[in-house]
CSV table of C-alpha atoms and ligand atoms in Angstrom, one decimal:
chain,number,residue,atom,x,y,z
A,1,MET,CA,172.5,-105.1,36.0
A,2,SER,CA,173.7,-105.7,39.6
A,3,LYS,CA,176.7,-107.7,40.7
A,4,ILE,CA,175.9,-111.2,41.9
A,5,PHE,CA,178.0,-112.9,44.5
A,6,ASP,CA,177.7,-116.7,44.5
A,7,LEU,CA,178.0,-117.9,48.1
A,8,LYS,CA,176.1,-121.1,47.7
A,9,ASN,CA,179.4,-123.1,48.1
A,10,ILE,CA,180.3,-122.6,51.7
A,11,ASP,CA,183.9,-124.0,51.2
A,12,LYS,CA,185.0,-120.8,49.6
A,13,LYS,CA,185.5,-119.2,53.1
A,14,GLU,CA,188.3,-116.8,52.1
A,15,LEU,CA,186.6,-115.5,49.0
A,16,GLU,CA,183.4,-115.3,51.0
A,17,LEU,CA,184.8,-112.7,53.4
A,18,GLU,CA,186.0,-110.6,50.5
A,19,TYR,CA,182.5,-110.7,48.9
A,20,MET,CA,180.9,-110.0,52.3
A,21,LYS,CA,183.1,-106.9,52.9
A,22,ASP,CA,182.2,-105.6,49.4
A,23,ALA,CA,178.5,-106.0,50.1
A,24,ALA,CA,178.8,-104.4,53.5
A,25,GLN,CA,180.6,-101.5,51.9
A,26,ASP,CA,177.6,-101.1,49.5
A,27,ILE,CA,175.3,-100.9,52.6
A,28,LYS,CA,177.5,-98.3,54.2
A,29,ASP,CA,177.5,-96.3,50.9
A,30,GLY,CA,173.7,-96.2,50.9
A,31,LYS,CA,173.2,-98.8,48.2
A,32,LEU,CA,170.8,-101.8,48.0
A,33,VAL,CA,171.9,-105.3,48.6
A,34,ILE,CA,169.7,-108.4,48.2
A,35,PHE,CA,170.8,-111.1,50.8
A,36,PRO,CA,169.5,-114.4,52.0
A,37,THR,CA,167.9,-115.0,55.5
A,38,GLU,CA,166.5,-118.2,56.9
A,39,THR,CA,163.0,-117.1,56.0
A,40,VAL,CA,163.1,-115.4,52.6
A,41,TYR,CA,165.6,-113.1,50.8
A,42,GLY,CA,165.6,-109.4,51.8
A,43,ILE,CA,166.3,-106.2,49.9
A,44,GLY,CA,168.6,-104.5,52.4
A,45,ALA,CA,169.8,-100.9,53.0
A,46,ASN,CA,171.3,-99.0,55.9
A,47,GLY,CA,168.3,-98.8,58.2
A,48,LEU,CA,169.4,-95.5,59.7
A,49,ASP,CA,169.9,-93.8,56.4
A,50,GLU,CA,166.7,-92.1,55.2
A,51,GLU,CA,167.7,-91.8,51.6
A,52,ALA,CA,168.9,-95.4,51.3
A,53,THR,CA,165.7,-96.7,52.9
A,54,LYS,CA,163.6,-94.6,50.5
A,55,SER,CA,165.2,-96.3,47.6
A,56,ILE,CA,163.9,-99.7,48.9
A,57,PHE,CA,160.3,-98.4,48.6
A,58,ILE,CA,161.0,-97.3,45.0
A,59,ALA,CA,162.7,-100.6,44.0
A,60,LYS,CA,159.7,-102.6,45.3
A,61,GLY,CA,156.9,-100.2,44.4
A,62,ARG,CA,155.9,-100.5,48.0
A,63,ALA,CA,153.3,-98.3,49.7
A,64,GLN,CA,154.9,-95.7,51.9
A,65,ASP,CA,152.7,-96.5,54.9
A,66,ASN,CA,154.0,-100.1,55.0
A,67,PRO,CA,156.9,-100.1,57.5
A,68,LEU,CA,160.2,-102.0,57.1
A,69,ILE,CA,161.7,-104.4,59.6
A,70,LEU,CA,165.2,-103.5,60.9
A,71,HIS,CA,167.6,-106.5,61.0
A,72,VAL,CA,170.2,-106.6,63.8
A,73,SER,CA,173.1,-108.8,64.8
A,74,ASN,CA,173.3,-108.0,68.6
A,75,MET,CA,171.3,-106.5,71.5
A,76,GLU,CA,173.3,-103.2,71.4
A,77,MET,CA,171.7,-102.5,68.0
A,78,VAL,CA,168.3,-103.2,69.5
A,79,GLU,CA,168.8,-100.7,72.3
A,80,LYS,CA,170.0,-98.1,69.9
A,81,ILE,CA,166.7,-98.2,68.0
A,82,ALA,CA,164.1,-99.2,70.6
A,83,GLN,CA,163.1,-98.0,74.1
A,84,ASN,CA,160.9,-99.0,77.1
A,85,ILE,CA,161.5,-102.7,76.4
A,86,SER,CA,159.5,-104.8,78.8
A,87,LYS,CA,160.7,-108.0,80.6
A,88,LEU,CA,158.4,-110.1,78.5
A,89,GLU,CA,159.7,-108.5,75.3
A,90,TYR,CA,163.3,-109.3,76.4
A,91,LYS,CA,162.2,-112.9,77.2
A,92,LEU,CA,160.7,-113.3,73.7
A,93,MET,CA,163.8,-112.0,72.0
A,94,GLU,CA,166.1,-114.3,74.1
A,95,ARG,CA,164.0,-117.3,73.3
A,96,PHE,CA,163.5,-116.8,69.6
A,97,TRP,CA,166.6,-115.0,68.4
A,98,PRO,CA,168.5,-115.4,66.3
A,99,GLY,CA,165.6,-116.7,64.2
A,100,PRO,CA,162.4,-116.2,62.2
A,101,PHE,CA,160.8,-113.9,64.8
A,102,THR,CA,160.1,-110.1,64.4
A,103,ILE,CA,159.1,-108.0,67.4
A,104,ILE,CA,157.4,-104.6,67.3
A,105,LEU,CA,158.9,-102.3,69.9
A,106,ASN,CA,158.7,-98.6,70.8
A,107,ARG,CA,161.1,-96.8,68.5
A,108,LYS,CA,163.8,-94.2,69.2
A,109,GLU,CA,164.1,-90.9,67.3
A,110,ILE,CA,167.2,-92.2,65.5
A,111,VAL,CA,165.0,-94.5,63.3
A,112,PRO,CA,163.9,-92.5,60.1
A,113,ASN,CA,160.1,-92.0,59.8
A,114,ILE,CA,160.1,-93.6,56.4
A,115,VAL,CA,161.3,-96.9,58.0
A,116,THR,CA,158.3,-97.0,60.4
A,117,GLY,CA,155.7,-95.7,58.0
A,118,GLY,CA,155.2,-92.8,60.5
A,119,LEU,CA,154.4,-95.2,63.4
A,120,ASP,CA,155.9,-94.8,66.9
A,121,THR,CA,157.0,-98.4,66.8
A,122,VAL,CA,159.7,-100.3,64.9
A,123,GLY,CA,159.8,-104.0,63.8
A,124,ILE,CA,163.1,-105.7,64.7
A,125,ARG,CA,164.5,-109.1,63.8
A,126,MET,CA,167.8,-110.9,64.4
A,127,PRO,CA,168.2,-113.4,61.6
A,128,SER,CA,170.1,-116.7,62.1
A,129,ASN,CA,171.3,-117.1,58.6
A,130,PHE,CA,175.1,-116.8,58.6
A,131,ILE,CA,175.3,-114.5,55.5
A,132,ALA,CA,172.6,-112.2,56.9
A,133,ASN,CA,174.3,-112.1,60.3
A,134,GLN,CA,177.7,-111.4,58.8
A,135,LEU,CA,176.4,-108.7,56.5
A,136,ILE,CA,174.8,-106.8,59.4
A,137,SER,CA,177.9,-107.1,61.6
A,138,LEU,CA,180.3,-106.0,58.9
A,139,SER,CA,178.0,-103.1,57.9
A,140,ASN,CA,177.8,-102.2,61.6
A,141,THR,CA,174.3,-100.8,61.3
A,142,PRO,CA,170.8,-102.2,61.5
A,143,ILE,CA,169.7,-103.2,58.0
A,144,ALA,CA,166.2,-102.4,56.8
A,145,ALA,CA,165.0,-105.2,54.6
A,146,PRO,CA,161.5,-106.1,53.3
A,147,SER,CA,161.1,-109.4,51.4
A,148,ALA,CA,162.8,-109.4,48.0
A,149,ASN,CA,160.0,-109.1,45.5
A,150,ILE,CA,158.0,-106.5,43.7
A,151,SER,CA,155.1,-105.5,46.1
A,152,GLY,CA,152.2,-107.9,45.9
A,153,ARG,CA,154.2,-110.8,44.4
A,154,PRO,CA,155.3,-113.8,46.4
A,155,SER,CA,158.4,-113.2,48.5
A,156,GLY,CA,161.7,-114.3,46.8
A,157,THR,CA,163.1,-117.5,48.2
A,158,ASN,CA,165.8,-118.2,45.5
A,159,VAL,CA,168.0,-116.0,43.4
A,160,GLU,CA,166.7,-117.2,40.0
A,161,ASP,CA,163.2,-115.8,40.8
A,162,ILE,CA,164.6,-112.7,42.3
A,163,ILE,CA,166.9,-111.9,39.3
A,164,ASN,CA,163.9,-111.9,37.0
A,165,GLU,CA,162.1,-109.3,39.1
A,166,LEU,CA,164.8,-107.1,40.6
A,167,LYS,CA,168.1,-107.4,38.9
A,168,ASP,CA,168.1,-103.8,37.5
A,169,LYS,CA,166.9,-102.3,40.7
A,170,VAL,CA,169.6,-103.1,43.2
A,171,ASP,CA,173.4,-102.8,43.3
A,172,CYS,CA,174.4,-106.3,44.7
A,173,ILE,CA,172.8,-109.7,45.0
A,174,ILE,CA,174.2,-112.3,47.4
A,175,ASP,CA,173.2,-115.8,46.3
A,176,GLY,CA,173.0,-118.1,49.4
A,177,GLY,CA,170.9,-120.8,47.7
A,178,GLU,CA,167.3,-121.6,48.5
A,179,THR,CA,166.0,-120.2,51.8
A,180,GLU,CA,165.4,-122.8,54.4
A,181,ILE,CA,161.9,-121.9,55.8
A,182,GLY,CA,160.4,-120.2,52.7
A,183,LEU,CA,157.8,-118.1,54.6
A,184,GLU,CA,158.4,-114.7,56.2
A,185,SER,CA,159.0,-114.3,60.0
A,186,THR,CA,156.4,-114.4,62.7
A,187,VAL,CA,155.5,-110.8,63.6
A,188,VAL,CA,154.6,-110.1,67.2
A,189,ARG,CA,153.6,-107.1,69.2
A,190,VAL,CA,153.1,-107.3,73.0
A,191,ILE,CA,150.0,-105.3,74.1
A,192,ASP,CA,149.1,-105.1,77.8
A,193,GLY,CA,151.5,-107.9,78.6
A,194,ILE,CA,150.1,-110.3,75.9
A,195,PRO,CA,151.9,-111.2,72.7
A,196,HIS,CA,149.6,-110.6,69.6
A,197,ILE,CA,150.6,-112.4,66.4
A,198,LEU,CA,150.2,-110.0,63.6
A,199,ARG,CA,151.7,-112.3,60.9
A,200,PRO,CA,152.1,-116.0,61.5
A,201,GLY,CA,155.4,-117.8,60.6
A,202,LYS,CA,157.7,-120.6,61.6
A,203,ILE,CA,157.7,-119.5,65.3
A,204,THR,CA,154.2,-120.7,66.2
A,205,ALA,CA,151.5,-119.5,68.6
A,206,GLU,CA,152.1,-122.7,70.6
A,207,GLN,CA,155.8,-121.8,71.0
A,208,ILE,CA,155.1,-118.2,72.0
A,209,LYS,CA,152.6,-119.5,74.6
A,210,GLU,CA,155.4,-121.5,76.3
A,211,VAL,CA,157.1,-118.1,77.1
A,212,SER,CA,154.1,-116.0,78.0
A,213,ASN,CA,151.2,-118.4,79.0
A,214,ASN,CA,149.0,-116.3,76.8
A,215,VAL,CA,148.9,-115.4,73.1
A,216,ILE,CA,146.4,-113.7,70.8
A,217,ILE,CA,146.2,-114.5,67.1
A,218,ASP,CA,145.0,-111.3,65.4
A,219,LYS,CA,141.7,-111.9,63.7
A,220,HIS,CA,142.8,-110.3,60.5
A,221,ILE,CA,145.3,-113.2,59.9
A,222,LEU,CA,142.6,-115.4,58.4
A,223,GLY,CA,139.7,-112.9,58.1
A,224,GLU,CA,138.9,-110.3,55.5
A,225,ILE,CA,139.8,-106.6,56.0
A,226,GLN,CA,137.3,-104.0,54.9
A,227,GLU,CA,138.5,-100.8,53.2
A,228,ASN,CA,139.6,-98.1,55.6
A,229,GLN,CA,139.6,-100.5,58.5
A,230,LYS,CA,142.3,-99.9,61.1
A,231,VAL,CA,144.8,-102.7,61.4
A,232,MET,CA,147.7,-103.3,63.8
A,233,SER,CA,150.2,-104.1,61.0
A,234,PRO,CA,149.9,-102.1,57.7
A,235,GLY,CA,151.1,-105.1,55.7
A,236,MET,CA,147.9,-106.9,56.4
A,237,LYS,CA,145.9,-104.6,54.2
A,238,TYR,CA,147.8,-105.1,51.0
A,239,ARG,CA,147.0,-107.6,48.2
A,240,HIS,CA,149.7,-110.2,48.3
A,241,TYR,CA,150.9,-113.5,46.7
A,242,ALA,CA,148.1,-113.6,44.2
A,243,PRO,CA,148.7,-115.3,40.8
A,244,ASP,CA,147.0,-113.7,37.7
A,245,ALA,CA,144.2,-116.3,37.5
A,246,LYS,CA,141.4,-116.6,40.0
A,247,CYS,CA,142.2,-118.9,42.8
A,248,ILE,CA,139.9,-120.9,45.1
A,249,MET,CA,141.1,-122.7,48.2
A,250,VAL,CA,139.2,-125.7,49.6
A,251,TYR,CA,139.8,-127.1,53.0
A,252,SER,CA,138.3,-129.9,55.1
A,253,ARG,CA,139.8,-132.2,57.7
A,254,ASP,CA,138.1,-134.9,55.7
A,255,ASP,CA,140.4,-135.5,52.7
A,256,ASN,CA,137.7,-137.1,50.5
A,257,LYS,CA,135.4,-134.1,50.9
A,258,MET,CA,138.2,-131.8,49.9
A,259,ILE,CA,139.1,-133.8,46.8
A,260,ASP,CA,135.5,-134.2,45.7
A,261,LYS,CA,134.8,-130.5,46.0
A,262,ILE,CA,137.9,-129.6,44.0
A,263,LEU,CA,136.8,-132.2,41.3
A,264,GLU,CA,133.4,-130.7,41.2
A,265,LEU,CA,134.7,-127.1,40.8
A,266,ALA,CA,137.2,-128.1,38.2
A,267,LYS,CA,134.4,-129.4,35.9
A,268,ASP,CA,133.3,-125.8,35.2
A,269,TYR,CA,136.6,-124.6,33.7
A,270,GLU,CA,138.6,-125.3,30.6
A,271,ASN,CA,142.1,-125.2,31.9
A,272,PRO,CA,142.1,-125.7,35.7
A,273,LEU,CA,145.3,-126.0,37.6
A,274,ILE,CA,145.3,-127.9,40.9
A,275,MET,CA,147.8,-127.3,43.7
A,276,CYS,CA,147.6,-130.5,45.7
A,277,PHE,CA,149.4,-132.8,48.1
A,278,ARG,CA,151.6,-135.6,46.8
A,279,GLU,CA,149.4,-138.1,48.5
A,280,HIS,CA,146.3,-136.8,46.5
A,281,LYS,CA,147.8,-136.4,43.0
A,282,GLU,CA,146.3,-139.6,41.6
A,283,ASN,CA,142.8,-138.1,42.2
A,284,PHE,CA,143.6,-135.2,39.9
A,285,LYS,CA,145.4,-136.9,37.1
A,286,LYS,CA,143.0,-135.6,34.4
A,287,TYR,CA,144.2,-132.1,35.2
A,288,LYS,CA,147.4,-130.0,35.3
A,289,ILE,CA,148.8,-130.1,38.8
A,290,ILE,CA,151.4,-128.5,41.0
A,291,GLU,CA,152.5,-130.9,43.7
A,292,VAL,CA,153.0,-128.7,46.9
A,293,GLY,CA,154.6,-131.5,49.0
A,294,SER,CA,153.5,-134.1,51.4
A,295,LYS,CA,150.4,-133.5,53.5
A,296,ILE,CA,152.4,-134.7,56.6
A,297,ASN,CA,155.4,-132.4,56.0
A,298,LEU,CA,154.2,-128.8,56.4
A,299,ASP,CA,157.9,-127.6,56.4
A,300,GLU,CA,158.3,-129.0,52.9
A,301,ILE,CA,155.1,-127.2,51.8
A,302,SER,CA,156.2,-123.9,53.3
A,303,LYS,CA,159.6,-124.1,51.8
A,304,ASN,CA,158.3,-124.4,48.3
A,305,LEU,CA,155.0,-122.4,48.5
A,306,PHE,CA,156.2,-119.1,47.0
A,307,LYS,CA,158.0,-120.9,44.2
A,308,ASP,CA,154.9,-122.9,43.5
A,309,LEU,CA,152.7,-119.7,43.5
A,310,ARG,CA,155.1,-118.1,41.0
A,311,GLN,CA,154.9,-121.3,38.8
A,312,VAL,CA,151.1,-120.9,38.5
A,313,ASN,CA,151.3,-118.0,36.0
A,314,PHE,CA,153.5,-120.0,33.6
A,315,GLU,CA,150.8,-122.6,33.3
A,316,LYS,CA,148.2,-119.9,32.3
A,317,PRO,CA,145.2,-121.6,33.9
A,318,ASP,CA,141.7,-120.2,33.9
A,319,ILE,CA,141.2,-121.3,37.5
A,320,VAL,CA,143.6,-122.4,40.3
A,321,LEU,CA,142.2,-124.8,42.9
A,322,ILE,CA,144.2,-125.2,46.0
A,323,GLU,CA,144.1,-127.8,48.8
A,324,GLY,CA,144.3,-126.2,52.3
A,325,VAL,CA,146.2,-127.5,55.3
A,326,ASP,CA,145.3,-127.9,59.0
A,327,LYS,CA,145.9,-124.6,60.8
A,328,ASP,CA,148.0,-125.9,63.6
A,329,GLY,CA,151.7,-125.0,64.0
A,330,ILE,CA,153.2,-123.6,60.8
A,331,GLY,CA,149.9,-124.6,59.1
A,332,LEU,CA,148.5,-121.2,60.2
A,333,ALA,CA,151.2,-119.4,58.3
A,334,ILE,CA,150.6,-121.5,55.2
A,335,MET,CA,146.9,-120.8,55.4
A,336,ASN,CA,147.4,-117.1,55.9
A,337,ARG,CA,149.5,-116.9,52.7
A,338,LEU,CA,147.1,-119.1,50.7
A,339,ILE,CA,144.0,-117.2,51.8
A,340,ARG,CA,145.6,-114.0,50.6
A,341,ALA,CA,146.8,-115.6,47.4
A,342,CYS,CA,143.1,-116.6,46.8
A,343,ASP,CA,141.9,-113.1,47.8
A,344,HIS,CA,139.7,-114.8,50.4
A,345,ASN,CA,138.0,-117.2,48.0
A,346,TYR,CA,138.0,-119.9,50.6
A,347,ILE,CA,135.6,-122.8,51.1
A,348,GLU,CA,135.8,-124.7,54.4
A,349,LEU,CA,133.8,-128.0,54.5
B,401,TXA,O1,161.1,-112.9,57.3
B,401,TXA,C1,161.0,-111.7,57.2
B,401,TXA,O2,160.4,-111.0,58.0
B,401,TXA,C2,161.5,-111.0,55.9
B,401,TXA,C3,163.0,-111.2,55.9
B,401,TXA,C4,163.7,-110.4,54.8
B,401,TXA,O3,163.5,-110.8,57.2
B,401,TXA,N1,161.1,-109.7,55.8
B,401,TXA,C5,159.8,-109.3,55.5
B,401,TXA,O4,159.6,-108.0,55.5
B,401,TXA,O5,158.9,-110.1,55.3
B,401,TXA,P1,158.3,-107.3,54.8
B,401,TXA,O6,158.6,-105.9,54.8
B,401,TXA,O7,158.0,-108.0,53.5
B,401,TXA,O8,157.2,-107.6,55.9
B,401,TXA,C6,157.2,-106.9,57.1
B,401,TXA,C7,155.8,-106.9,57.8
B,401,TXA,C8,154.9,-106.1,57.0
B,401,TXA,O9,153.6,-106.8,57.0
B,401,TXA,C9,154.8,-104.8,57.8
B,401,TXA,O10,153.5,-104.2,57.7
B,401,TXA,C10,155.0,-105.4,59.2
B,401,TXA,O11,156.0,-106.4,59.1
B,401,TXA,N2,155.6,-104.3,60.1
B,401,TXA,C11,156.9,-103.8,60.0
B,401,TXA,N3,157.0,-102.8,61.0
B,401,TXA,C12,155.9,-102.8,61.7
B,401,TXA,C13,155.4,-102.0,62.8
B,401,TXA,N4,156.2,-101.0,63.3
B,401,TXA,N5,154.2,-102.2,63.2
B,401,TXA,C14,153.4,-103.1,62.7
B,401,TXA,N6,153.7,-103.9,61.6
B,401,TXA,C15,155.0,-103.7,61.1
B,402,MG,MG1,156.9,-108.7,52.0
């Protein structure tokens, strides 16, 4: 059982620093620390220590070719691990850091191969969460941290969910309460002067376009990936977020069409579970539902999405029917996670 530091109450400033120093010492000693960020929780280890980063893969059951993001607290750390950084890349970091934005840069030798999955690039992010930032500063090293979950499961957004999955696999858990955004960071790689979004998140295509005039959304974000197909980000290939039961997502800009289709599909099953907007729940009152939030508040939906997806298994449905959202802004990130949760069983009307 790992030690758990409760830092939900921000009044405990003095005590906090003691806890933070203790957790940072664990990082320096090559141990694993689960910590909050503004997106989701991460399982952290010293990102320049090969053995320590190896133990992250073991704890998560993660495929070795799926690289880790290095989390930094200042630009010196970036320059220690990356090279040949272009003006546009600096501009993007300046604009979106600290925050939910990961940039893929050319790596330096100092980064262990295991962190990059053998690639010649490295993913880097400067989180804005106070605890994350302090942990990196006190550890005085970039911290490698994938999302805190067993591989394939929804990312951990609160310590209760994380304890169930990972308590025996790490040395320390810092509880900073529920994460603010709830979806993982936007991952971007600049190719030939154009930012490509490899994973959508809170930083949207629209925002990136304000910096670069141009942005490309990788086609695999919403599309299916064939076996052995080459992708720009290994994480795209893996099954993710899926509940045990079969899931189907239905989306239409016309709410009535979406509701009618879900009602029609539900008839064929004994125990359907419907993930729907608060505004639509009256339409589904014959069935078990999980209310995902208000249709007009996508931030609320993204914040709760992974908790909702975890909840599905407790209800033991024989089918899960999910209402889709418009793909604008953070809606693209929500749809990317839902399409993967549904294993591409997706009906657009
Ligand atoms: O918000 C986040 O990004 C969270 C928090 C903890 O910071 N972290 C996170 O890490 O989501 P992870 O490991 O679950 O997802 C990282 C994604 C994976 O899809 C991985 O394939 C991709 O980033 N990635 C990492 N390094 C890469 C690289 N060098 N080239 C391409 N893709 C990379
Ligand atoms: Mg992950």
